[in-house]
Coordinates of C-alpha atoms and ligand atoms in Angstrom, one line a residue:
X121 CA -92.4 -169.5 85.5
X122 CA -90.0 -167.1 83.9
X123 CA -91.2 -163.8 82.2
X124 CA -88.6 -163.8 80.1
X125 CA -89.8 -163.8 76.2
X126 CA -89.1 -167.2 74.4
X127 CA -86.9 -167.4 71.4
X128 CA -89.2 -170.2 69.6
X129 CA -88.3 -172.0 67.0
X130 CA -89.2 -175.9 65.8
X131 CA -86.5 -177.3 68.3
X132 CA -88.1 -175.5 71.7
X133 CA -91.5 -176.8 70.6
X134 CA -90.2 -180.5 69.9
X135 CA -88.6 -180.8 73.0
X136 CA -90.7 -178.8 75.5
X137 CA -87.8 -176.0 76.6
X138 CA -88.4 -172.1 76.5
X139 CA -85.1 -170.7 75.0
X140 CA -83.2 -172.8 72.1
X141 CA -80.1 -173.2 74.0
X142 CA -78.3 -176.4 74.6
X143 CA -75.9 -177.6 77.4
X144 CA -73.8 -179.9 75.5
X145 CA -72.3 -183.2 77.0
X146 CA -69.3 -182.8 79.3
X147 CA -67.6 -185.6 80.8
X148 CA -67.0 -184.9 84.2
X149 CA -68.8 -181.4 84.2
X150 CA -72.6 -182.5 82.8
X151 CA -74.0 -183.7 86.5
X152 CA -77.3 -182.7 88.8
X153 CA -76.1 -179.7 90.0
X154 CA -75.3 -177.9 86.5
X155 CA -78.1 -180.0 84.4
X156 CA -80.6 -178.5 86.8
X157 CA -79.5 -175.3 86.8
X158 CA -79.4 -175.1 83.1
X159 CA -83.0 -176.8 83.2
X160 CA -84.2 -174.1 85.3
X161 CA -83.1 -171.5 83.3
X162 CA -85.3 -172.6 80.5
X163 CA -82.5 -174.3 78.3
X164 CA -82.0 -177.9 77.9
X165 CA -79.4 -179.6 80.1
X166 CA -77.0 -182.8 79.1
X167 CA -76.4 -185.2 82.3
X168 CA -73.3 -187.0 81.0
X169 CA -73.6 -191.0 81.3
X170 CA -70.0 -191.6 81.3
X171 CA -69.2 -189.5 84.4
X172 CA -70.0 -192.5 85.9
X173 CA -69.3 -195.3 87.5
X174 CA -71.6 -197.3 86.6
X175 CA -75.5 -197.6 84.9
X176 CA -76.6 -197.4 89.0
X177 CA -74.8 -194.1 90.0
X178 CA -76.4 -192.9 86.8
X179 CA -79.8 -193.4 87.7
X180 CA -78.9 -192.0 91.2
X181 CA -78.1 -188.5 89.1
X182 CA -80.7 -188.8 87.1
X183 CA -82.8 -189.2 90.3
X184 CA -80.9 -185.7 91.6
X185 CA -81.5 -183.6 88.5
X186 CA -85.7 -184.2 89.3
X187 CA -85.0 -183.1 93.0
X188 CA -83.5 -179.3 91.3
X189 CA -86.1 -179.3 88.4
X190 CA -90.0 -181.1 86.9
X191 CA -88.7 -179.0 83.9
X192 CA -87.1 -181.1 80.8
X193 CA -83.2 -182.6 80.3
X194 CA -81.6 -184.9 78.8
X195 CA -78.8 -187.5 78.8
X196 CA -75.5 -187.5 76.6
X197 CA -74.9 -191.0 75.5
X198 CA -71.0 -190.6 73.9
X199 CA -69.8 -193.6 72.3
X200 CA -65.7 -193.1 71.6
X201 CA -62.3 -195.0 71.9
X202 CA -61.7 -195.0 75.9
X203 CA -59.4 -196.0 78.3
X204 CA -61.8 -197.6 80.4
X205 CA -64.2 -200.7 79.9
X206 CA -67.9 -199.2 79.2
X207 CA -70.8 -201.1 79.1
X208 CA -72.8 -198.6 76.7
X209 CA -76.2 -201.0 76.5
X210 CA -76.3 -201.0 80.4
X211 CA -76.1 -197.1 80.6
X212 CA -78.3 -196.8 77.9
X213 CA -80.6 -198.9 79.6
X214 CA -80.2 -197.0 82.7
X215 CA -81.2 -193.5 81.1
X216 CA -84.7 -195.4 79.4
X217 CA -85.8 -197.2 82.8
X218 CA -84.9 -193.8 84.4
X219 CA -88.1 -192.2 82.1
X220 CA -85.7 -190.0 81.1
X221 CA -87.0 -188.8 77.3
X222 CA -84.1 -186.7 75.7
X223 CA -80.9 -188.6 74.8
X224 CA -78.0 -186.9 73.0
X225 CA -75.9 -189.3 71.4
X226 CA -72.3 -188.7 70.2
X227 CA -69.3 -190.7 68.7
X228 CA -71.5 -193.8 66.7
X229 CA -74.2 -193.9 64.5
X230 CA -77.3 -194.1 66.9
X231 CA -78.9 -196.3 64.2
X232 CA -79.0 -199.8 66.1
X233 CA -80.3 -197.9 69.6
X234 CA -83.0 -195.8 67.3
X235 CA -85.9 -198.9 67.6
X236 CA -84.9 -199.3 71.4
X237 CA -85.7 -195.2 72.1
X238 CA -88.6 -195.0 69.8
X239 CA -90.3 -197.6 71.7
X240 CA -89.7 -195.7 74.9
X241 CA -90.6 -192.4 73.2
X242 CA -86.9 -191.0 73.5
X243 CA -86.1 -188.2 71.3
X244 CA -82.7 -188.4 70.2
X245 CA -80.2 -185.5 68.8
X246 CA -77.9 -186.8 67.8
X247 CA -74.3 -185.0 68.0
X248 CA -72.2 -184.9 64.6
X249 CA -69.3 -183.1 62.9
X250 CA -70.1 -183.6 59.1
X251 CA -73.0 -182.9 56.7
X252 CA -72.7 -186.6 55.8
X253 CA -73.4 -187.9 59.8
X254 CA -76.1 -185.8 59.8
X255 CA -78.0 -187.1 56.9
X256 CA -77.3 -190.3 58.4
X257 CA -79.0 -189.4 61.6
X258 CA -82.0 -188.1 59.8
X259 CA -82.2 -191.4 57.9
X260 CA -82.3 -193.6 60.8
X261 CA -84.6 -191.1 62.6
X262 CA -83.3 -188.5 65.0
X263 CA -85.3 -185.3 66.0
X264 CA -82.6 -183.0 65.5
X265 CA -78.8 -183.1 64.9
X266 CA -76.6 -181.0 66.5
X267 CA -73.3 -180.2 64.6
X268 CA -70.1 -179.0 66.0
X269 CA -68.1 -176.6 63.6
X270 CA -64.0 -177.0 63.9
X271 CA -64.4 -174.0 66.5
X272 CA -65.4 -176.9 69.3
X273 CA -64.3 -177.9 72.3
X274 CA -63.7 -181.8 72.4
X275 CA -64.2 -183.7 69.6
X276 CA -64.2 -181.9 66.0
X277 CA -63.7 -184.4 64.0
X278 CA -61.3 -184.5 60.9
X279 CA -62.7 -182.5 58.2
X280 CA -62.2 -179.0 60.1
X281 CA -64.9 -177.2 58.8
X282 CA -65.8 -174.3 60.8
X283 CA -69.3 -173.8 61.8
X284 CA -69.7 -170.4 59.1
X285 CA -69.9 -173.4 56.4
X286 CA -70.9 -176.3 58.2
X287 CA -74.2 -175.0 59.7
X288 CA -75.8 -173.5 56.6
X289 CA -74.6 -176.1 54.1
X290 CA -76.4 -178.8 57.2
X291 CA -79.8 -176.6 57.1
X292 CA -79.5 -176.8 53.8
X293 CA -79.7 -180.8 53.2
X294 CA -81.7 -181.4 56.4
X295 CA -85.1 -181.3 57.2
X296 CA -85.1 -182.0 60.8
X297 CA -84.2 -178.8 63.3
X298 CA -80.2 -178.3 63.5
X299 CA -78.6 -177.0 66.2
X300 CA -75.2 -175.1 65.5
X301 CA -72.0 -176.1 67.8
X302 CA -68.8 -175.0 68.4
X303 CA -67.5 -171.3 69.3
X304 CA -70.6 -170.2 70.6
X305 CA -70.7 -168.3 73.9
X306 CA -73.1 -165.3 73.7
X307 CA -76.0 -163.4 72.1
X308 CA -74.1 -162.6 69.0
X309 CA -73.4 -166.2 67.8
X310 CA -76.8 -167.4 68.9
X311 CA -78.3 -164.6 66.3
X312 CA -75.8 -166.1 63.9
X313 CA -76.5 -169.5 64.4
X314 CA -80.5 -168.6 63.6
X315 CA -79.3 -167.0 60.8
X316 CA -77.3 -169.5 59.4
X317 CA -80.2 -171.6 59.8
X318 CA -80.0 -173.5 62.7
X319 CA -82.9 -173.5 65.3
X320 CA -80.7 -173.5 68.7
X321 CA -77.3 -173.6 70.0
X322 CA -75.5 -175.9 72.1
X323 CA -72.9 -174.8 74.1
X324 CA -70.0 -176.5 76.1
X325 CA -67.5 -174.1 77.1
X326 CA -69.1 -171.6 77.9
X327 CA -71.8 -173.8 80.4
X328 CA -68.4 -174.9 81.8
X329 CA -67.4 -171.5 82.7
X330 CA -70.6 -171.0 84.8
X331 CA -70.8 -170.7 88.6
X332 CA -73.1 -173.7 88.8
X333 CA -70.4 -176.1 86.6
X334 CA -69.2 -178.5 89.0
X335 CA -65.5 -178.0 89.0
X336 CA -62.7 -175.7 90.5
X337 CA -62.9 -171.6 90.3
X338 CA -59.4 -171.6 89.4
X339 CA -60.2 -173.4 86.2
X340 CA -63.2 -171.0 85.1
X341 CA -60.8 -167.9 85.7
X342 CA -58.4 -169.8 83.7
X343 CA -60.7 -169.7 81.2
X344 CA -61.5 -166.1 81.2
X345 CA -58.1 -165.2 80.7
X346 CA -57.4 -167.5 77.8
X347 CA -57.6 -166.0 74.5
X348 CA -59.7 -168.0 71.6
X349 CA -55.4 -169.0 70.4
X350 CA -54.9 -171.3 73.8
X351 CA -56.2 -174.5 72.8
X352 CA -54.2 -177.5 71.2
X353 CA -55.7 -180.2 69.1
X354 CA -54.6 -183.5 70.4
X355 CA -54.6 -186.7 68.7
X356 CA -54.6 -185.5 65.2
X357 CA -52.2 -187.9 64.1
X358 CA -53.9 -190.9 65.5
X359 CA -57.4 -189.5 63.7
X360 CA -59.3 -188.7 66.8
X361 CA -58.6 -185.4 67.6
X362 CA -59.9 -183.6 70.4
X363 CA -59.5 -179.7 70.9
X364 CA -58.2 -179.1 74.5
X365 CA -56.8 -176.4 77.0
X366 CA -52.6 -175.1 75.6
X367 CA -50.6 -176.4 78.7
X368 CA -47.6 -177.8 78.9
X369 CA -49.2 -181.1 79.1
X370 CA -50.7 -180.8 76.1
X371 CA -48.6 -179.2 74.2
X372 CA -45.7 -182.0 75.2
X373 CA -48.7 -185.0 74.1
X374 CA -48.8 -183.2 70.9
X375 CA -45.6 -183.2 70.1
X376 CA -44.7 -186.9 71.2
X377 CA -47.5 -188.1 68.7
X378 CA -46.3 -185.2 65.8
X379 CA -43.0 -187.0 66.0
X380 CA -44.3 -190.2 65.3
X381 CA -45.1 -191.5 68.9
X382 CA -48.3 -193.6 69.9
X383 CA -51.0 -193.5 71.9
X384 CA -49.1 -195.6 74.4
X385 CA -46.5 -193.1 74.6
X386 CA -48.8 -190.2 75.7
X387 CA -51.2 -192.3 77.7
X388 CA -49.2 -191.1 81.2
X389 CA -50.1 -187.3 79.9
X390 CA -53.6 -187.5 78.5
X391 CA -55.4 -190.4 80.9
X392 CA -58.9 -189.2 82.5
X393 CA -57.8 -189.3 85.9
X394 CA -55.3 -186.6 85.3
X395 CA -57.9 -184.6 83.1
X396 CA -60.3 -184.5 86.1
X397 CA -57.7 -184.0 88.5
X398 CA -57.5 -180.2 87.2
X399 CA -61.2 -180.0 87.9
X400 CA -60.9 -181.2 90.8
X401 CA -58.2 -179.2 92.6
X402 CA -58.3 -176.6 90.2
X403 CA -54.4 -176.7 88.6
X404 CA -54.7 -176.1 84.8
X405 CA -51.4 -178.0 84.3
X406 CA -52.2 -181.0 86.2
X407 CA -53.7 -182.9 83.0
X408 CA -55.0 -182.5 79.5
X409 CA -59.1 -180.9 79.7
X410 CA -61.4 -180.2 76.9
X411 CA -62.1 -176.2 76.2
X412 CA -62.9 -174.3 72.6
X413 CA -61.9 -171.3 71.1
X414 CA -65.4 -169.8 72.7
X415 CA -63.3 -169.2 75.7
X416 CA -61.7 -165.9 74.0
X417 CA -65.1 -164.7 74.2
X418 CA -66.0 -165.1 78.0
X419 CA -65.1 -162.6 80.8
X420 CA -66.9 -164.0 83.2
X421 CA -68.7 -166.7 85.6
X422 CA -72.5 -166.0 85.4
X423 CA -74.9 -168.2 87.1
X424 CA -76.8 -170.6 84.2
X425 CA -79.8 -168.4 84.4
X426 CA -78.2 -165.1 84.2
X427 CA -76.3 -166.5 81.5
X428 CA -79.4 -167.6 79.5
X429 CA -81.4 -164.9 80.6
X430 CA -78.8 -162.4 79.1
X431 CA -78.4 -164.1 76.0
X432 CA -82.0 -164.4 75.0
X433 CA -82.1 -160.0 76.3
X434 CA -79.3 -159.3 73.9
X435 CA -80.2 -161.4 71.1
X436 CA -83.7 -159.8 71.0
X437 CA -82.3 -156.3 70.9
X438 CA -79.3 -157.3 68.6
X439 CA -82.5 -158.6 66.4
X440 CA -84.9 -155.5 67.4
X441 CA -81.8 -152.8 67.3
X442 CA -78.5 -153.5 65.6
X443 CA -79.4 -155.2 62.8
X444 CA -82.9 -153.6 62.2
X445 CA -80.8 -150.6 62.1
X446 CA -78.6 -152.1 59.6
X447 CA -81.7 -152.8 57.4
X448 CA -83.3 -149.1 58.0
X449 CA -80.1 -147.2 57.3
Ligands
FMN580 C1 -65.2 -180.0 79.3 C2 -65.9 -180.5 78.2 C3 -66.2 -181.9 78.1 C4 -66.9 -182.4 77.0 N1 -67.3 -183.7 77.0 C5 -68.1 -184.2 76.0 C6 -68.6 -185.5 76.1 O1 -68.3 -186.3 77.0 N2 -69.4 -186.0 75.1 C7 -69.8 -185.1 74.1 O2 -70.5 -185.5 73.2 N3 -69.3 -183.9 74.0 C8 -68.5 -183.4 74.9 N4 -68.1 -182.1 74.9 C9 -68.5 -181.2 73.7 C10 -69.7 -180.4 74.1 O3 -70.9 -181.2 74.3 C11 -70.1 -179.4 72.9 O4 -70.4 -180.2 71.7 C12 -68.9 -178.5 72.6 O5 -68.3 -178.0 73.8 C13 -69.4 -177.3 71.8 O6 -68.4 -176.4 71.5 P1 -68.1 -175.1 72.4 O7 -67.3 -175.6 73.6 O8 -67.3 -174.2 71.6 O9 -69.4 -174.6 72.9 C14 -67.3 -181.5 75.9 C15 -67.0 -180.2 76.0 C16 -66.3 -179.7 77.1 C17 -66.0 -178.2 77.2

């Protein structure tokens, strides 16, 4: 059991965790290896259904996360055009049989599955981009709502509202715990995020960069040495845009659809296969891969438990020292 001191707050006693730290759902990244890590660290880890196969290699993971950690973690239950066929009831169903009890849902109103997860006792956060989403979530009876500001990696939605607005003016209108999104990387905006309201984090970007993430080290250096200007935001003309990696890849995708072009005319530059191809032999050109502005913050590839041991340390003494100090002077 760690010795660290907790950072409590309504979500870490809901769901069971010691720190208020989130590892958001990654596609291709959210597996055993990185959901355990992150569970052993005390934060609460997102094993990503469509990763994939099928609802049977699923429960396989799920079955690999309990051989790292007993502690608590999650499944992230996206819901969003695709390329390939997804049979969402049969991976939900996978994840409840599994006794798994912490979904996050993302992409559709988790409404019609709330009746199926209550019965199960599944607490759901539920991931949004909007005030509005979120209220919805709360109606149909989520636990907590985690919202990405504009700053995210993936999908940010339309209304580009960066999480300096979007975080208070959602703590504001919600009575269930909110976790801020988007841009966070490090002690500093986990202090911010309580301070705007919000009772934890999730991260994706910067988990990603972590030695435990299951992808190439050329890719996490990569991200060290981009700057919080290298990302592009694809699909904005077709109204799903998604915030990835500036490579030539993207960059080309995004101008084909600026001009005018459809989603059949990019769909050799931005298919999956290509995406986790950079993972996989770590080439940041060899396909379009989801990354946020956080990465302008990150100089380096910690393990998950120095990294969530460090920012609970420094937010404590950024609390205790800097801005006690503010106060005092
Ligand atoms: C590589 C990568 C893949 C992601 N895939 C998903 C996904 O499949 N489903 C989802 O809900 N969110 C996905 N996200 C978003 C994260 O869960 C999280 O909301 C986001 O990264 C937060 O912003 P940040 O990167 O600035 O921390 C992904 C993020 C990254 C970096």
């Amino acid at each position: 059991m760690s010795t660290m001191p907790r950072l409590r707050t309504r979500f870490t006693e809901t769901f069971g965790i010691d720190q208020p730290i989130v590892q958001g759902g990654m596609q291709w990244v959210g597996t055993a290896d990185l959901v355990g890590a992150v569970a052993e660290a005390g934060a609460l880890g997102m094993l990503t259904a469509l990763t994939f196969p099928d609802p049977d290699v699923l429960a396989a993971e799920i079955a690999r996360v309990r051989e790292h950690t007993d502690r608590p973690f999650g499944v992230n239950l996206t819901i969003l055009p695709s390329m390939r066929a997804v049979n969402h009831d049969e991976l939900r169903a996978a994840v409840v049989e599994s006794g798994v009890k912490v979904v996050e849902t993302a992409g559709a109103n988790p409404g019609p599955s709330m009746d199926y997860f209550d019965t199960h006792g599944v607490k759901v956060i539920h991931k949004c981009t909007s005030v509005r989403h979120a209220l919805k979530a709360q109606a149909v009876g989520v636990a907590a709502v985690s919202i990405d500001g504009f700053e995210c990696a993936g999908h940010p939605g339309e209304d580009d509202v960066p999480g300096l607005i979007l975080i208070p003016a959602a703590a504001a209108r919600l009575d269930i715990p909110v976790l801020a999104a988007g841009g966070i990387a490090d002690a500093r905006g986990l202090v911010a995020a309580l301070a705007l309201g919000a009772e934890g984090v999730t991260m994706g970007t910067r988990f990603l960069c972590t030695q435990e993430a299951p992808i190439h080290h050329r890719i996490k250096e990569a991200i060290v040495a981009a700057t919080e200007l290298d990302t592009e935001l694809l699909f904005r003309p077709l109204g799903n845009t998604s915030r990835v990696h500036s490579n030539a890849v993207a960059r080309e995708a995004v101008e084909v659809l600026s001009a005018g072009g459809q989603f059949s005319d990019v769909q050799h530059l931005v298919n999956g296969i290509r995406g986790r191809t950079v993972y996989e032999l770590g080439d940041p050109e060899a396909g379009v891969w989801s990354v946020g502005m956080a990465q302008g913050l990150i100089e380096d590839i910690p393990s998950c438990s120095e990294l969530v041991t460090r920012m609970v340390s420094e937010a404590i003494s950024l609390l205790d020292s800097r801005l006690a100090g503010v106060y005092s002077s």
